[in-house]
Amino acid sequence: MKSSLLLVFLFLFFASCKKSEIKVPSYNEGELTIVADESFKSVTEALAEGYMISYPKTKLKVVTEKEDLAFLDLLNGKAKIIVMSRDLSKKEKDVFKNKIDLELLPARFAVDAVVFIVPKNSSIEKISLDEIKQGLESDEKRFIFDGTNSSNLNFVAQKLGKTPSELKFNVISGNENVVEQLSKYPNKIGVIGLNTISRPYGKDATYLRSMIRILPVEDKGRLYEPNIENLREMKYPFSRVLYFLTNEANFNLANGFIRFSCTQLGQMIVQKEGLQKYNLYQREVQMR
């Protein structure tokens, strides 16, 4: 009898010890998968690398998924954090609140753009908003996008007040493939995300930039290039704000990563990617 009571006591003791070893959610250790459209994979990976340097016990992985599908993964609990660029519809906002049961709080961290490109030897010098609208309604299918359900297609459609299914276009899968294969299709115009080619000294971005020219977009008689100044002022017609969405209720890795990305260090990484940082930090100088 005494030996049985002793065994029970020891079992309860060790069970309580195991419970005390259960780790509470933490922002500075563990693993996290971030889902992003290919168009803004570069900046997302750069931020993930910066976070892992700051918190060596973390392991962050960026996987690519079309924007609409990534949002579905978030709703269904298959992803904890995603990157978005377009505005959610009222229906999508309602579904998010009902399924996630959290307040919708987009964490804006960068200004990117959708850009229109041609091969280096193309005679096309510019493109107007009217030409873009007309071209996407024409059976000529002058524009080449990186895929259906992509962030680039979704954003352009939303900008023009259309649904993607109303537009007429060709597809070459992947932003980089659009750049590399564009020269095979004379008189066509590629549509890609700026972040694909924006990293100033990146080997891959430099190679891709050497193959194409970015067309300035004409709007109301003025030409706008997707440069930092025009992104900062949102003057370039197809400027877009990148933001994070998460279904994480506590302050774990997802929210820790979001906070990091929106702080000064994270915004410096965005700037090094050749994009416009969303949160501006004034530089303080002491005069002596």
Tab-separated table of C-alpha atoms in Angstrom:
chain	number	residue	atom	x	y	z
A	1	MET	CA	0.000	0.000	0.000
A	2	LYS	CA	2.788	2.408	0.942
A	3	SER	CA	4.729	1.589	-2.215
A	4	SER	CA	1.607	2.240	-4.336
A	5	LEU	CA	1.076	5.644	-2.712
A	6	LEU	CA	4.735	6.454	-3.284
A	7	LEU	CA	4.430	5.622	-6.991
A	8	VAL	CA	1.335	7.806	-7.314
A	9	PHE	CA	3.121	10.670	-5.556
A	10	LEU	CA	6.156	10.370	-7.830
A	11	PHE	CA	3.925	10.251	-10.934
A	12	LEU	CA	2.119	13.437	-9.903
A	13	PHE	CA	5.410	15.133	-9.045
A	14	PHE	CA	7.014	14.433	-12.405
A	15	ALA	CA	3.788	15.276	-14.257
A	16	SER	CA	3.715	18.681	-12.582
A	17	CYS	CA	7.373	19.204	-13.531
A	18	LYS	CA	6.619	18.459	-17.188
A	19	LYS	CA	3.738	20.921	-17.157
A	20	SER	CA	5.998	23.624	-15.815
A	21	GLU	CA	8.394	22.997	-18.724
A	22	ILE	CA	5.751	23.802	-21.347
A	23	LYS	CA	6.951	26.871	-23.203
A	24	VAL	CA	4.710	29.885	-23.408
A	25	PRO	CA	4.372	31.689	-26.756
A	26	SER	CA	7.481	33.711	-27.549
A	27	TYR	CA	8.536	36.205	-30.196
A	28	ASN	CA	12.256	35.422	-29.906
A	29	GLU	CA	12.416	31.672	-30.538
A	30	GLY	CA	10.628	29.085	-32.646
A	31	GLU	CA	9.687	28.590	-36.287
A	32	LEU	CA	7.385	30.614	-38.538
A	33	THR	CA	6.305	30.366	-42.172
A	34	ILE	CA	5.443	33.630	-43.932
A	35	VAL	CA	3.309	33.419	-47.076
A	36	ALA	CA	3.862	36.072	-49.748
A	37	ASP	CA	3.127	36.552	-53.414
A	38	GLU	CA	6.209	36.108	-55.583
A	39	SER	CA	6.077	39.811	-56.517
A	40	PHE	CA	7.182	40.882	-53.034
A	41	LYS	CA	9.162	37.819	-52.023
A	42	SER	CA	12.479	39.687	-52.030
A	43	VAL	CA	11.574	42.290	-49.399
A	44	THR	CA	9.812	39.669	-47.262
A	45	GLU	CA	12.885	37.424	-47.294
A	46	ALA	CA	15.140	40.367	-46.449
A	47	LEU	CA	12.991	41.209	-43.418
A	48	ALA	CA	12.931	37.552	-42.347
A	49	GLU	CA	16.721	37.379	-42.545
A	50	GLY	CA	16.991	40.551	-40.467
A	51	TYR	CA	14.682	39.103	-37.836
A	52	MET	CA	16.682	35.882	-37.560
A	53	ILE	CA	19.884	37.888	-37.123
A	54	SER	CA	18.247	39.864	-34.314
A	55	TYR	CA	16.785	36.710	-32.733
A	56	PRO	CA	19.108	33.746	-33.482
A	57	LYS	CA	16.764	31.210	-31.899
A	58	THR	CA	14.118	31.866	-34.545
A	59	LYS	CA	13.757	30.184	-37.918
A	60	LEU	CA	11.644	32.040	-40.473
A	61	LYS	CA	10.755	30.652	-43.881
A	62	VAL	CA	9.125	32.537	-46.745
A	63	VAL	CA	6.955	30.541	-49.149
A	64	THR	CA	5.321	31.959	-52.259
A	65	GLU	CA	1.624	31.696	-52.983
A	66	LYS	CA	-0.754	33.704	-55.144
A	67	GLU	CA	-2.247	36.548	-53.130
A	68	ASP	CA	-5.857	35.326	-53.163
A	69	LEU	CA	-4.841	31.797	-52.201
A	70	ALA	CA	-2.644	33.112	-49.382
A	71	PHE	CA	-5.634	34.956	-47.946
A	72	LEU	CA	-7.667	31.735	-48.014
A	73	ASP	CA	-4.832	29.933	-46.207
A	74	LEU	CA	-4.934	32.595	-43.490
A	75	LEU	CA	-8.693	32.240	-43.083
A	76	ASN	CA	-8.461	28.447	-42.883
A	77	GLY	CA	-5.598	28.440	-40.387
A	78	LYS	CA	-3.052	27.041	-42.843
A	79	ALA	CA	-0.922	30.186	-42.518
A	80	LYS	CA	-0.261	32.443	-39.521
A	81	ILE	CA	0.934	35.480	-41.441
A	82	ILE	CA	0.643	36.660	-45.051
A	83	VAL	CA	1.656	39.675	-47.128
A	84	MET	CA	-1.033	41.561	-49.070
A	85	SER	CA	-1.064	44.544	-51.448
A	86	ARG	CA	-4.631	45.080	-52.553
A	87	ASP	CA	-7.504	46.325	-50.423
A	88	LEU	CA	-9.852	43.666	-49.098
A	89	SER	CA	-13.472	43.824	-50.205
A	90	LYS	CA	-16.226	44.341	-47.638
A	91	LYS	CA	-17.159	40.679	-47.978
A	92	GLU	CA	-13.554	39.598	-47.326
A	93	LYS	CA	-13.341	41.865	-44.277
A	94	ASP	CA	-16.557	40.378	-42.888
A	95	VAL	CA	-15.326	36.820	-43.475
A	96	PHE	CA	-12.045	37.643	-41.728
A	97	LYS	CA	-13.824	39.001	-38.650
A	98	ASN	CA	-16.200	36.032	-38.515
A	99	LYS	CA	-13.608	33.296	-39.038
A	100	ILE	CA	-10.602	34.762	-37.241
A	101	ASP	CA	-12.574	36.575	-34.534
A	102	LEU	CA	-9.972	39.341	-34.397
A	103	GLU	CA	-10.013	42.986	-35.347
A	104	LEU	CA	-8.636	43.501	-38.847
A	105	LEU	CA	-5.372	45.414	-38.374
A	106	PRO	CA	-3.309	45.701	-41.579
A	107	ALA	CA	0.348	46.279	-40.636
A	108	ARG	CA	1.665	48.491	-43.443
A	109	PHE	CA	5.412	48.337	-43.963
A	110	ALA	CA	6.413	49.297	-47.527
A	111	VAL	CA	5.344	51.083	-50.702
A	112	ASP	CA	5.879	48.939	-53.790
A	113	ALA	CA	4.484	49.311	-57.320
A	114	VAL	CA	3.220	47.428	-60.319
A	115	VAL	CA	5.382	48.367	-63.304
A	116	PHE	CA	5.009	48.023	-67.062
A	117	ILE	CA	8.115	46.830	-68.870
A	118	VAL	CA	9.420	46.367	-72.414
A	119	PRO	CA	12.656	44.892	-73.797
A	120	LYS	CA	15.660	47.239	-73.988
A	121	ASN	CA	15.385	47.537	-77.780
A	122	SER	CA	11.645	48.338	-77.804
A	123	SER	CA	10.502	51.539	-79.508
A	124	ILE	CA	7.794	52.083	-76.869
A	125	GLU	CA	8.762	55.017	-74.651
A	126	LYS	CA	5.744	55.462	-72.360
A	127	ILE	CA	2.218	54.260	-71.700
A	128	SER	CA	-0.898	56.093	-70.603
A	129	LEU	CA	-3.652	55.047	-68.231
A	130	ASP	CA	-6.082	55.089	-71.155
A	131	GLU	CA	-3.823	52.788	-73.172
A	132	ILE	CA	-3.648	50.385	-70.241
A	133	LYS	CA	-7.451	50.367	-69.865
A	134	GLN	CA	-8.050	49.918	-73.576
A	135	GLY	CA	-5.326	47.286	-73.924
A	136	LEU	CA	-6.810	45.162	-71.151
A	137	GLU	CA	-10.199	45.225	-72.894
A	138	SER	CA	-8.789	44.318	-76.317
A	139	ASP	CA	-8.662	40.859	-77.885
A	140	GLU	CA	-5.112	41.739	-78.905
A	141	LYS	CA	-4.037	40.858	-75.342
A	142	ARG	CA	-1.121	43.258	-75.387
A	143	PHE	CA	-0.184	42.769	-71.724
A	144	ILE	CA	1.597	39.802	-70.149
A	145	PHE	CA	1.012	39.146	-66.436
A	146	ASP	CA	2.799	36.697	-64.157
A	147	GLY	CA	-0.318	34.616	-63.537
A	148	THR	CA	-3.980	34.585	-62.604
A	149	ASN	CA	-4.786	35.331	-58.941
A	150	SER	CA	-1.443	37.153	-58.743
A	151	SER	CA	-1.034	40.351	-56.768
A	152	ASN	CA	-0.109	42.291	-59.914
A	153	LEU	CA	-3.263	41.311	-61.784
A	154	ASN	CA	-5.480	41.833	-58.741
A	155	PHE	CA	-4.059	45.286	-58.064
A	156	VAL	CA	-4.310	46.531	-61.656
A	157	ALA	CA	-7.882	45.245	-61.904
A	158	GLN	CA	-8.817	46.965	-58.645
A	159	LYS	CA	-7.143	50.185	-59.787
A	160	LEU	CA	-9.205	50.161	-62.980
A	161	GLY	CA	-12.436	49.323	-61.158
A	162	LYS	CA	-12.630	45.893	-62.789
A	163	THR	CA	-12.500	42.271	-61.716
A	164	PRO	CA	-9.617	40.140	-63.070
A	165	SER	CA	-12.094	38.038	-65.057
A	166	GLU	CA	-13.111	41.153	-67.027
A	167	LEU	CA	-9.579	41.764	-68.309
A	168	LYS	CA	-7.927	40.258	-71.371
A	169	PHE	CA	-4.241	39.382	-71.138
A	170	ASN	CA	-1.567	36.746	-71.641
A	171	VAL	CA	0.264	34.859	-68.890
A	172	ILE	CA	3.863	33.780	-68.361
A	173	SER	CA	4.179	32.194	-64.944
A	174	GLY	CA	6.472	34.121	-62.598
A	175	ASN	CA	7.763	37.719	-62.578
A	176	GLU	CA	11.314	36.716	-63.494
A	177	ASN	CA	10.085	34.579	-66.390
A	178	VAL	CA	8.085	37.527	-67.729
A	179	VAL	CA	11.299	39.585	-67.807
A	180	GLU	CA	13.445	36.847	-69.349
A	181	GLN	CA	10.950	35.831	-72.053
A	182	LEU	CA	9.508	39.234	-72.951
A	183	SER	CA	11.898	39.732	-75.888
A	184	LYS	CA	10.247	36.756	-77.630
A	185	TYR	CA	6.997	38.681	-77.956
A	186	PRO	CA	7.413	41.921	-79.958
A	187	ASN	CA	4.994	44.745	-79.136
A	188	LYS	CA	3.914	43.084	-75.890
A	189	ILE	CA	4.217	44.759	-72.498
A	190	GLY	CA	5.104	42.859	-69.348
A	191	VAL	CA	3.491	43.607	-65.988
A	192	ILE	CA	5.556	42.765	-62.888
A	193	GLY	CA	6.102	43.845	-59.293
A	194	LEU	CA	8.780	46.495	-58.764
A	195	ASN	CA	10.315	44.528	-55.880
A	196	THR	CA	11.349	41.821	-58.374
A	197	ILE	CA	13.965	44.210	-59.791
A	198	SER	CA	14.284	46.892	-57.083
A	199	ARG	CA	17.189	45.598	-54.962
A	200	PRO	CA	19.929	48.067	-56.017
A	201	TYR	CA	22.958	45.762	-55.814
A	202	GLY	CA	21.305	42.367	-55.921
A	203	LYS	CA	22.872	40.067	-58.520
A	204	ASP	CA	19.556	38.682	-59.781
A	205	ALA	CA	17.816	42.069	-59.794
A	206	THR	CA	20.725	43.673	-61.660
A	207	TYR	CA	20.618	40.931	-64.285
A	208	LEU	CA	16.872	41.334	-64.787
A	209	ARG	CA	17.087	45.144	-64.984
A	210	SER	CA	19.687	44.839	-67.748
A	211	MET	CA	17.103	43.181	-69.998
A	212	ILE	CA	14.228	45.645	-69.783
A	213	ARG	CA	13.088	49.259	-69.503
A	214	ILE	CA	10.350	50.438	-67.167
A	215	LEU	CA	7.741	52.566	-68.921
A	216	PRO	CA	6.667	55.819	-67.255
A	217	VAL	CA	2.890	56.025	-66.916
A	218	GLU	CA	1.090	59.071	-68.282
A	219	ASP	CA	-1.826	60.389	-66.256
A	220	LYS	CA	-3.609	63.663	-67.072
A	221	GLY	CA	-0.763	64.858	-69.254
A	222	ARG	CA	2.027	64.109	-66.754
A	223	LEU	CA	4.543	61.276	-66.778
A	224	TYR	CA	5.238	59.358	-63.587
A	225	GLU	CA	8.085	56.936	-63.023
A	226	PRO	CA	8.054	54.435	-60.114
A	227	ASN	CA	10.952	56.142	-58.358
A	228	ILE	CA	11.273	56.645	-54.594
A	229	GLU	CA	9.950	60.204	-54.661
A	230	ASN	CA	6.814	59.244	-56.578
A	231	LEU	CA	6.288	56.200	-54.371
A	232	ARG	CA	6.641	58.312	-51.230
A	233	GLU	CA	3.973	60.717	-52.458
A	234	MET	CA	1.943	57.901	-54.066
A	235	LYS	CA	2.007	59.902	-57.318
A	236	TYR	CA	2.916	56.963	-59.514
A	237	PRO	CA	-0.555	55.659	-60.525
A	238	PHE	CA	0.196	52.043	-59.652
A	239	SER	CA	1.904	52.591	-56.296
A	240	ARG	CA	0.745	50.047	-53.734
A	241	VAL	CA	1.185	49.599	-50.010
A	242	LEU	CA	2.374	46.218	-48.754
A	243	TYR	CA	0.978	45.045	-45.429
A	244	PHE	CA	0.901	42.021	-43.150
A	245	LEU	CA	-2.189	40.193	-41.918
A	246	THR	CA	-2.076	37.616	-39.153
A	247	ASN	CA	-4.527	35.356	-37.321
A	248	GLU	CA	-2.247	35.206	-34.268
A	249	ALA	CA	-3.997	36.511	-31.160
A	250	ASN	CA	-0.997	36.573	-28.803
A	251	PHE	CA	2.429	38.164	-29.081
A	252	ASN	CA	4.222	35.226	-30.645
A	253	LEU	CA	6.510	35.027	-33.667
A	254	ALA	CA	4.065	36.441	-36.214
A	255	ASN	CA	3.314	39.589	-34.231
A	256	GLY	CA	6.959	39.869	-33.204
A	257	PHE	CA	7.997	39.791	-36.860
A	258	ILE	CA	5.358	42.385	-37.753
A	259	ARG	CA	6.569	44.731	-35.026
A	260	PHE	CA	10.185	44.300	-36.157
A	261	SER	CA	9.291	45.038	-39.790
A	262	CYS	CA	7.564	48.281	-38.845
A	263	THR	CA	10.334	49.568	-36.543
A	264	GLN	CA	13.262	51.677	-37.710
A	265	LEU	CA	15.512	48.647	-38.278
A	266	GLY	CA	12.894	46.874	-40.372
A	267	GLN	CA	12.216	50.045	-42.351
A	268	MET	CA	15.941	50.383	-43.092
A	269	ILE	CA	15.789	46.906	-44.626
A	270	VAL	CA	12.813	47.968	-46.757
A	271	GLN	CA	14.816	50.973	-47.941
A	272	LYS	CA	17.816	48.799	-48.845
A	273	GLU	CA	15.452	46.730	-50.984
A	274	GLY	CA	14.902	49.803	-53.154
A	275	LEU	CA	11.337	50.327	-51.936
A	276	GLN	CA	9.809	53.249	-50.061
A	277	LYS	CA	9.534	52.594	-46.347
A	278	TYR	CA	6.032	53.152	-45.039
A	279	ASN	CA	6.964	54.429	-41.572
A	280	LEU	CA	9.181	57.487	-41.797
A	281	TYR	CA	11.676	58.069	-39.006
A	282	GLN	CA	13.273	61.464	-38.624
A	283	ARG	CA	17.004	61.497	-38.135
A	284	GLU	CA	17.963	63.389	-35.005
A	285	VAL	CA	21.186	65.399	-35.082
A	286	GLN	CA	22.639	67.082	-32.004
A	287	MET	CA	24.361	70.398	-32.642
A	288	ARG	CA	27.289	71.178	-30.353
